[in-house]
mmCIF file with all atom_site columns, C-alpha atoms and ligand atoms in Angstrom:
data_model
loop_
_atom_site.group_PDB
_atom_site.id
_atom_site.type_symbol
_atom_site.label_atom_id
_atom_site.label_alt_id
_atom_site.label_comp_id
_atom_site.label_asym_id
_atom_site.label_entity_id
_atom_site.label_seq_id
_atom_site.pdbx_PDB_ins_code
_atom_site.Cartn_x
_atom_site.Cartn_y
_atom_site.Cartn_z
_atom_site.occupancy
_atom_site.B_iso_or_equiv
_atom_site.pdbx_formal_charge
_atom_site.auth_seq_id
_atom_site.auth_comp_id
_atom_site.auth_asym_id
_atom_site.auth_atom_id
_atom_site.pdbx_PDB_model_num
ATOM   1   C  CA  . MET A 1 1   ? 100.266 20.436 81.025 1.00 0.00 ? 1226 MET A CA  1
ATOM   2   C  CA  . SER A 1 2   ? 99.602  18.594 77.826 1.00 0.00 ? 1227 SER A CA  1
ATOM   3   C  CA  . ASN A 1 3   ? 102.176 16.157 76.537 1.00 0.00 ? 1228 ASN A CA  1
ATOM   4   C  CA  . CYS A 1 4   ? 101.383 17.245 72.993 1.00 0.00 ? 1229 CYS A CA  1
ATOM   5   C  CA  . VAL A 1 5   ? 104.560 18.230 71.118 1.00 0.00 ? 1230 VAL A CA  1
ATOM   6   C  CA  . PHE A 1 6   ? 102.723 20.823 69.033 1.00 0.00 ? 1231 PHE A CA  1
ATOM   7   C  CA  . CYS A 1 7   ? 101.206 22.438 72.140 1.00 0.00 ? 1232 CYS A CA  1
ATOM   8   C  CA  . LYS A 1 8   ? 104.751 22.687 73.524 1.00 0.00 ? 1233 LYS A CA  1
ATOM   9   C  CA  . ILE A 1 9   ? 105.934 24.317 70.283 1.00 0.00 ? 1234 ILE A CA  1
ATOM   10  C  CA  . VAL A 1 10  ? 103.006 26.789 70.370 1.00 0.00 ? 1235 VAL A CA  1
ATOM   11  C  CA  . ALA A 1 11  ? 103.831 27.605 74.013 1.00 0.00 ? 1236 ALA A CA  1
ATOM   12  C  CA  . GLY A 1 12  ? 107.516 28.123 73.198 1.00 0.00 ? 1237 GLY A CA  1
ATOM   13  C  CA  . GLN A 1 13  ? 108.572 25.244 75.450 1.00 0.00 ? 1238 GLN A CA  1
ATOM   14  C  CA  . ILE A 1 14  ? 110.187 23.605 72.406 1.00 0.00 ? 1239 ILE A CA  1
ATOM   15  C  CA  . PRO A 1 15  ? 112.144 26.012 70.180 1.00 0.00 ? 1240 PRO A CA  1
ATOM   16  C  CA  . SER A 1 16  ? 110.817 26.354 66.659 1.00 0.00 ? 1241 SER A CA  1
ATOM   17  C  CA  . THR A 1 17  ? 111.586 28.148 63.429 1.00 0.00 ? 1242 THR A CA  1
ATOM   18  C  CA  . ARG A 1 18  ? 108.505 30.270 62.950 1.00 0.00 ? 1243 ARG A CA  1
ATOM   19  C  CA  . VAL A 1 19  ? 107.333 31.464 59.575 1.00 0.00 ? 1244 VAL A CA  1
ATOM   20  C  CA  . TYR A 1 20  ? 103.965 33.003 60.434 1.00 0.00 ? 1245 TYR A CA  1
ATOM   21  C  CA  . GLU A 1 21  ? 101.849 33.483 63.534 1.00 0.00 ? 1246 GLU A CA  1
ATOM   22  C  CA  . ASP A 1 22  ? 98.510  35.037 64.443 1.00 0.00 ? 1247 ASP A CA  1
ATOM   23  C  CA  . ASP A 1 23  ? 96.017  34.564 67.283 1.00 0.00 ? 1248 ASP A CA  1
ATOM   24  C  CA  . LEU A 1 24  ? 94.801  31.169 66.029 1.00 0.00 ? 1249 LEU A CA  1
ATOM   25  C  CA  . VAL A 1 25  ? 97.613  29.767 63.866 1.00 0.00 ? 1250 VAL A CA  1
ATOM   26  C  CA  . LEU A 1 26  ? 101.324 29.023 64.040 1.00 0.00 ? 1251 LEU A CA  1
ATOM   27  C  CA  . ALA A 1 27  ? 103.362 28.107 60.940 1.00 0.00 ? 1252 ALA A CA  1
ATOM   28  C  CA  . PHE A 1 28  ? 106.780 26.571 61.553 1.00 0.00 ? 1253 PHE A CA  1
ATOM   29  C  CA  . MET A 1 29  ? 109.380 24.347 59.948 1.00 0.00 ? 1254 MET A CA  1
ATOM   30  C  CA  . ASP A 1 30  ? 110.872 22.039 62.557 1.00 0.00 ? 1255 ASP A CA  1
ATOM   31  C  CA  . ILE A 1 31  ? 109.126 18.686 62.236 1.00 0.00 ? 1256 ILE A CA  1
ATOM   32  C  CA  . GLY A 1 32  ? 110.941 17.098 59.335 1.00 0.00 ? 1257 GLY A CA  1
ATOM   33  C  CA  . GLN A 1 33  ? 111.658 18.692 55.981 1.00 0.00 ? 1258 GLN A CA  1
ATOM   34  C  CA  . VAL A 1 34  ? 110.496 16.686 53.003 1.00 0.00 ? 1259 VAL A CA  1
ATOM   35  C  CA  . ASN A 1 35  ? 111.963 19.447 50.838 1.00 0.00 ? 1260 ASN A CA  1
ATOM   36  C  CA  . PRO A 1 36  ? 113.457 22.851 51.697 1.00 0.00 ? 1261 PRO A CA  1
ATOM   37  C  CA  . GLY A 1 37  ? 110.654 25.296 52.380 1.00 0.00 ? 1262 GLY A CA  1
ATOM   38  C  CA  . HIS A 1 38  ? 108.328 22.677 53.903 1.00 0.00 ? 1263 HIS A CA  1
ATOM   39  C  CA  . VAL A 1 39  ? 106.070 24.441 56.426 1.00 0.00 ? 1264 VAL A CA  1
ATOM   40  C  CA  . LEU A 1 40  ? 103.603 23.049 58.940 1.00 0.00 ? 1265 LEU A CA  1
ATOM   41  C  CA  . VAL A 1 41  ? 100.555 25.222 59.668 1.00 0.00 ? 1266 VAL A CA  1
ATOM   42  C  CA  . ALA A 1 42  ? 98.998  24.297 63.010 1.00 0.00 ? 1267 ALA A CA  1
ATOM   43  C  CA  . ALA A 1 43  ? 95.979  25.507 64.918 1.00 0.00 ? 1268 ALA A CA  1
ATOM   44  C  CA  . LYS A 1 44  ? 97.270  27.089 68.136 1.00 0.00 ? 1269 LYS A CA  1
ATOM   45  C  CA  . PRO A 1 45  ? 94.653  25.550 70.427 1.00 0.00 ? 1270 PRO A CA  1
ATOM   46  C  CA  . HIS A 1 46  ? 94.917  21.820 70.967 1.00 0.00 ? 1271 HIS A CA  1
ATOM   47  C  CA  . VAL A 1 47  ? 92.445  20.567 68.367 1.00 0.00 ? 1272 VAL A CA  1
ATOM   48  C  CA  . GLU A 1 48  ? 92.899  16.924 67.463 1.00 0.00 ? 1273 GLU A CA  1
ATOM   49  C  CA  . ASN A 1 49  ? 91.736  16.858 63.850 1.00 0.00 ? 1274 ASN A CA  1
ATOM   50  C  CA  . VAL A 1 50  ? 89.764  18.641 61.152 1.00 0.00 ? 1275 VAL A CA  1
ATOM   51  C  CA  . TYR A 1 51  ? 86.438  17.564 62.650 1.00 0.00 ? 1276 TYR A CA  1
ATOM   52  C  CA  . ALA A 1 52  ? 87.181  19.380 65.904 1.00 0.00 ? 1277 ALA A CA  1
ATOM   53  C  CA  . LEU A 1 53  ? 88.016  22.792 64.371 1.00 0.00 ? 1278 LEU A CA  1
ATOM   54  C  CA  . ASP A 1 54  ? 85.479  25.541 64.980 1.00 0.00 ? 1279 ASP A CA  1
ATOM   55  C  CA  . ASP A 1 55  ? 84.645  27.810 62.055 1.00 0.00 ? 1280 ASP A CA  1
ATOM   56  C  CA  . ALA A 1 56  ? 87.011  30.589 63.115 1.00 0.00 ? 1281 ALA A CA  1
ATOM   57  C  CA  . GLN A 1 57  ? 89.900  28.134 63.465 1.00 0.00 ? 1282 GLN A CA  1
ATOM   58  C  CA  . ALA A 1 58  ? 89.113  26.536 60.107 1.00 0.00 ? 1283 ALA A CA  1
ATOM   59  C  CA  . ALA A 1 59  ? 89.039  29.920 58.384 1.00 0.00 ? 1284 ALA A CA  1
ATOM   60  C  CA  . ALA A 1 60  ? 92.264  31.047 60.045 1.00 0.00 ? 1285 ALA A CA  1
ATOM   61  C  CA  . VAL A 1 61  ? 94.125  27.871 59.073 1.00 0.00 ? 1286 VAL A CA  1
ATOM   62  C  CA  . ALA A 1 62  ? 92.896  28.065 55.477 1.00 0.00 ? 1287 ALA A CA  1
ATOM   63  C  CA  . LEU A 1 63  ? 93.909  31.710 55.156 1.00 0.00 ? 1288 LEU A CA  1
ATOM   64  C  CA  . ALA A 1 64  ? 97.331  31.091 56.707 1.00 0.00 ? 1289 ALA A CA  1
ATOM   65  C  CA  . CYS A 1 65  ? 97.915  28.097 54.430 1.00 0.00 ? 1290 CYS A CA  1
ATOM   66  C  CA  . THR A 1 66  ? 97.039  30.178 51.380 1.00 0.00 ? 1291 THR A CA  1
ATOM   67  C  CA  . ARG A 1 67  ? 99.286  33.086 52.340 1.00 0.00 ? 1292 ARG A CA  1
ATOM   68  C  CA  . VAL A 1 68  ? 102.219 30.880 53.308 1.00 0.00 ? 1293 VAL A CA  1
ATOM   69  C  CA  . ALA A 1 69  ? 101.790 28.785 50.141 1.00 0.00 ? 1294 ALA A CA  1
ATOM   70  C  CA  . ARG A 1 70  ? 102.088 31.938 48.033 1.00 0.00 ? 1295 ARG A CA  1
ATOM   71  C  CA  . ALA A 1 71  ? 105.193 32.937 49.987 1.00 0.00 ? 1296 ALA A CA  1
ATOM   72  C  CA  . ILE A 1 72  ? 106.760 29.486 49.517 1.00 0.00 ? 1297 ILE A CA  1
ATOM   73  C  CA  . ARG A 1 73  ? 106.153 29.825 45.795 1.00 0.00 ? 1298 ARG A CA  1
ATOM   74  C  CA  . ALA A 1 74  ? 107.774 33.269 45.770 1.00 0.00 ? 1299 ALA A CA  1
ATOM   75  C  CA  . ALA A 1 75  ? 110.732 32.144 47.890 1.00 0.00 ? 1300 ALA A CA  1
ATOM   76  C  CA  . PHE A 1 76  ? 111.520 28.722 46.425 1.00 0.00 ? 1301 PHE A CA  1
ATOM   77  C  CA  . ALA A 1 77  ? 109.813 28.597 43.012 1.00 0.00 ? 1302 ALA A CA  1
ATOM   78  C  CA  . PRO A 1 78  ? 108.878 24.933 43.338 1.00 0.00 ? 1303 PRO A CA  1
ATOM   79  C  CA  . ALA A 1 79  ? 107.318 23.176 40.358 1.00 0.00 ? 1304 ALA A CA  1
ATOM   80  C  CA  . GLY A 1 80  ? 104.387 22.197 42.575 1.00 0.00 ? 1305 GLY A CA  1
ATOM   81  C  CA  . LEU A 1 81  ? 103.116 22.276 46.141 1.00 0.00 ? 1306 LEU A CA  1
ATOM   82  C  CA  . SER A 1 82  ? 101.486 19.478 48.112 1.00 0.00 ? 1307 SER A CA  1
ATOM   83  C  CA  . VAL A 1 83  ? 98.950  20.673 50.713 1.00 0.00 ? 1308 VAL A CA  1
ATOM   84  C  CA  . TYR A 1 84  ? 98.576  17.680 52.963 1.00 0.00 ? 1309 TYR A CA  1
ATOM   85  C  CA  . GLN A 1 85  ? 96.812  16.805 56.177 1.00 0.00 ? 1310 GLN A CA  1
ATOM   86  C  CA  . ALA A 1 86  ? 96.043  13.515 57.838 1.00 0.00 ? 1311 ALA A CA  1
ATOM   87  C  CA  . ASN A 1 87  ? 93.089  12.945 60.163 1.00 0.00 ? 1312 ASN A CA  1
ATOM   88  C  CA  . GLY A 1 88  ? 93.186  9.741  62.200 1.00 0.00 ? 1313 GLY A CA  1
ATOM   89  C  CA  . ALA A 1 89  ? 95.874  7.087  62.338 1.00 0.00 ? 1314 ALA A CA  1
ATOM   90  C  CA  . PRO A 1 90  ? 94.507  5.094  59.369 1.00 0.00 ? 1315 PRO A CA  1
ATOM   91  C  CA  . ALA A 1 91  ? 94.941  8.248  57.261 1.00 0.00 ? 1316 ALA A CA  1
ATOM   92  C  CA  . GLY A 1 92  ? 98.552  8.630  58.388 1.00 0.00 ? 1317 GLY A CA  1
ATOM   93  C  CA  . GLN A 1 93  ? 98.137  11.098 61.260 1.00 0.00 ? 1318 GLN A CA  1
ATOM   94  C  CA  . THR A 1 94  ? 101.012 10.685 63.723 1.00 0.00 ? 1319 THR A CA  1
ATOM   95  C  CA  . VAL A 1 95  ? 100.734 13.930 65.742 1.00 0.00 ? 1320 VAL A CA  1
ATOM   96  C  CA  . PHE A 1 96  ? 97.211  14.315 67.060 1.00 0.00 ? 1321 PHE A CA  1
ATOM   97  C  CA  . HIS A 1 97  ? 97.124  18.102 66.977 1.00 0.00 ? 1322 HIS A CA  1
ATOM   98  C  CA  . TYR A 1 98  ? 95.569  19.515 63.809 1.00 0.00 ? 1323 TYR A CA  1
ATOM   99  C  CA  . HIS A 1 99  ? 98.083  20.696 61.226 1.00 0.00 ? 1324 HIS A CA  1
ATOM   100 C  CA  . VAL A 1 100 ? 98.559  21.042 57.494 1.00 0.00 ? 1325 VAL A CA  1
ATOM   101 C  CA  . HIS A 1 101 ? 101.796 20.353 55.616 1.00 0.00 ? 1326 HIS A CA  1
ATOM   102 C  CA  . LEU A 1 102 ? 102.798 22.667 52.780 1.00 0.00 ? 1327 LEU A CA  1
ATOM   103 C  CA  . VAL A 1 103 ? 105.441 20.725 50.847 1.00 0.00 ? 1328 VAL A CA  1
ATOM   104 C  CA  . PRO A 1 104 ? 107.266 22.293 47.895 1.00 0.00 ? 1329 PRO A CA  1
ATOM   105 C  CA  . ARG A 1 105 ? 107.576 19.700 45.130 1.00 0.00 ? 1330 ARG A CA  1
ATOM   106 C  CA  . HIS A 1 106 ? 110.084 19.529 42.337 1.00 0.00 ? 1331 HIS A CA  1
ATOM   107 C  CA  . ASP A 1 107 ? 110.116 17.668 39.040 1.00 0.00 ? 1332 ASP A CA  1
ATOM   108 C  CA  . GLY A 1 108 ? 111.179 14.115 39.743 1.00 0.00 ? 1333 GLY A CA  1
ATOM   109 C  CA  . ASP A 1 109 ? 109.951 14.038 43.342 1.00 0.00 ? 1334 ASP A CA  1
ATOM   110 C  CA  . GLY A 1 110 ? 107.940 10.968 44.189 1.00 0.00 ? 1335 GLY A CA  1
ATOM   111 C  CA  . MET A 1 111 ? 104.526 11.557 45.691 1.00 0.00 ? 1336 MET A CA  1
ATOM   112 C  CA  . ALA A 1 112 ? 105.160 9.360  48.692 1.00 0.00 ? 1337 ALA A CA  1
ATOM   113 C  CA  . PHE A 1 113 ? 107.192 10.381 51.695 1.00 0.00 ? 1338 PHE A CA  1
ATOM   114 C  CA  . THR A 1 114 ? 107.908 8.488  54.867 1.00 0.00 ? 1339 THR A CA  1
ATOM   115 C  CA  . TRP A 1 115 ? 108.763 9.551  58.397 1.00 0.00 ? 1340 TRP A CA  1
ATOM   116 C  CA  . PRO A 1 116 ? 111.143 10.487 59.801 1.00 0.00 ? 1341 PRO A CA  1
ATOM   117 C  CA  . VAL A 1 117 ? 112.381 12.808 57.115 1.00 0.00 ? 1342 VAL A CA  1
ATOM   118 C  CA  . ASN A 1 118 ? 115.294 15.215 56.951 1.00 0.00 ? 1343 ASN A CA  1
ATOM   119 C  CA  . ASN A 1 119 ? 115.856 17.475 59.960 1.00 0.00 ? 1344 ASN A CA  1
ATOM   120 C  CA  . PRO A 1 120 ? 118.316 20.127 58.820 1.00 0.00 ? 1345 PRO A CA  1
ATOM   121 C  CA  . PRO A 1 121 ? 120.264 22.350 61.217 1.00 0.00 ? 1346 PRO A CA  1
ATOM   122 C  CA  . ARG A 1 122 ? 118.333 25.255 62.730 1.00 0.00 ? 1347 ARG A CA  1
ATOM   123 C  CA  . ALA A 1 123 ? 120.493 27.803 60.865 1.00 0.00 ? 1348 ALA A CA  1
ATOM   124 C  CA  . GLN A 1 124 ? 119.335 26.321 57.577 1.00 0.00 ? 1349 GLN A CA  1
ATOM   125 C  CA  . LEU A 1 125 ? 115.715 26.365 58.735 1.00 0.00 ? 1350 LEU A CA  1
ATOM   126 C  CA  . GLU A 1 126 ? 116.079 29.982 59.813 1.00 0.00 ? 1351 GLU A CA  1
ATOM   127 C  CA  . ALA A 1 127 ? 117.475 30.923 56.394 1.00 0.00 ? 1352 ALA A CA  1
ATOM   128 C  CA  . HIS A 1 128 ? 114.560 29.227 54.666 1.00 0.00 ? 1353 HIS A CA  1
ATOM   129 C  CA  . ALA A 1 129 ? 112.045 30.770 57.080 1.00 0.00 ? 1354 ALA A CA  1
ATOM   130 C  CA  . ALA A 1 130 ? 113.503 34.227 56.473 1.00 0.00 ? 1355 ALA A CA  1
ATOM   131 C  CA  . LYS A 1 131 ? 112.919 33.849 52.720 1.00 0.00 ? 1356 LYS A CA  1
ATOM   132 C  CA  . ILE A 1 132 ? 109.288 32.873 53.316 1.00 0.00 ? 1357 ILE A CA  1
ATOM   133 C  CA  . ARG A 1 133 ? 108.722 35.643 55.894 1.00 0.00 ? 1358 ARG A CA  1
ATOM   134 C  CA  . ALA A 1 134 ? 110.139 38.181 53.415 1.00 0.00 ? 1359 ALA A CA  1
ATOM   135 C  CA  . ALA A 1 135 ? 107.713 36.942 50.764 1.00 0.00 ? 1360 ALA A CA  1
ATOM   136 C  CA  . LEU A 1 136 ? 104.812 37.238 53.247 1.00 0.00 ? 1361 LEU A CA  1
ATOM   137 C  CA  . ALA A 1 137 ? 105.494 40.904 53.895 1.00 0.00 ? 1362 ALA A CA  1
HETATM 138 ZN ZN1 . ZN  B 2 .   ? 98.362  19.948 71.044 1.00 0.00 ? 2834 ZN  B ZN1 1
#
């Protein structure tokens, strides 16, 4: 079994607050919240970085990011949204399983964020996830 934390989340071996899921993609909220409504969109298969995605995975991640981004906007009305990914340690990648961060941004937020960030209680994550899931419907 892989030691990859995201593979364990995909497999349900680590509990997660799920926002969206299909055959190729899982969107969840549990790895640090830069701002409320921050969602991570991960490829379900263990794919290290953007270069290793096949076309179907790339399309599925892009579509999921777009749909979830719209739902974050509907649920949280942020002033902006950062769509962020890191590929390779020099680019800031710390979990080597491909994922994209969707980070709601508000006026006055700095562009930089550092890890670890806020990890709110699961009940708060579930409340935020429910708002996004409702906006996805
Ligand atoms: Zn993995």
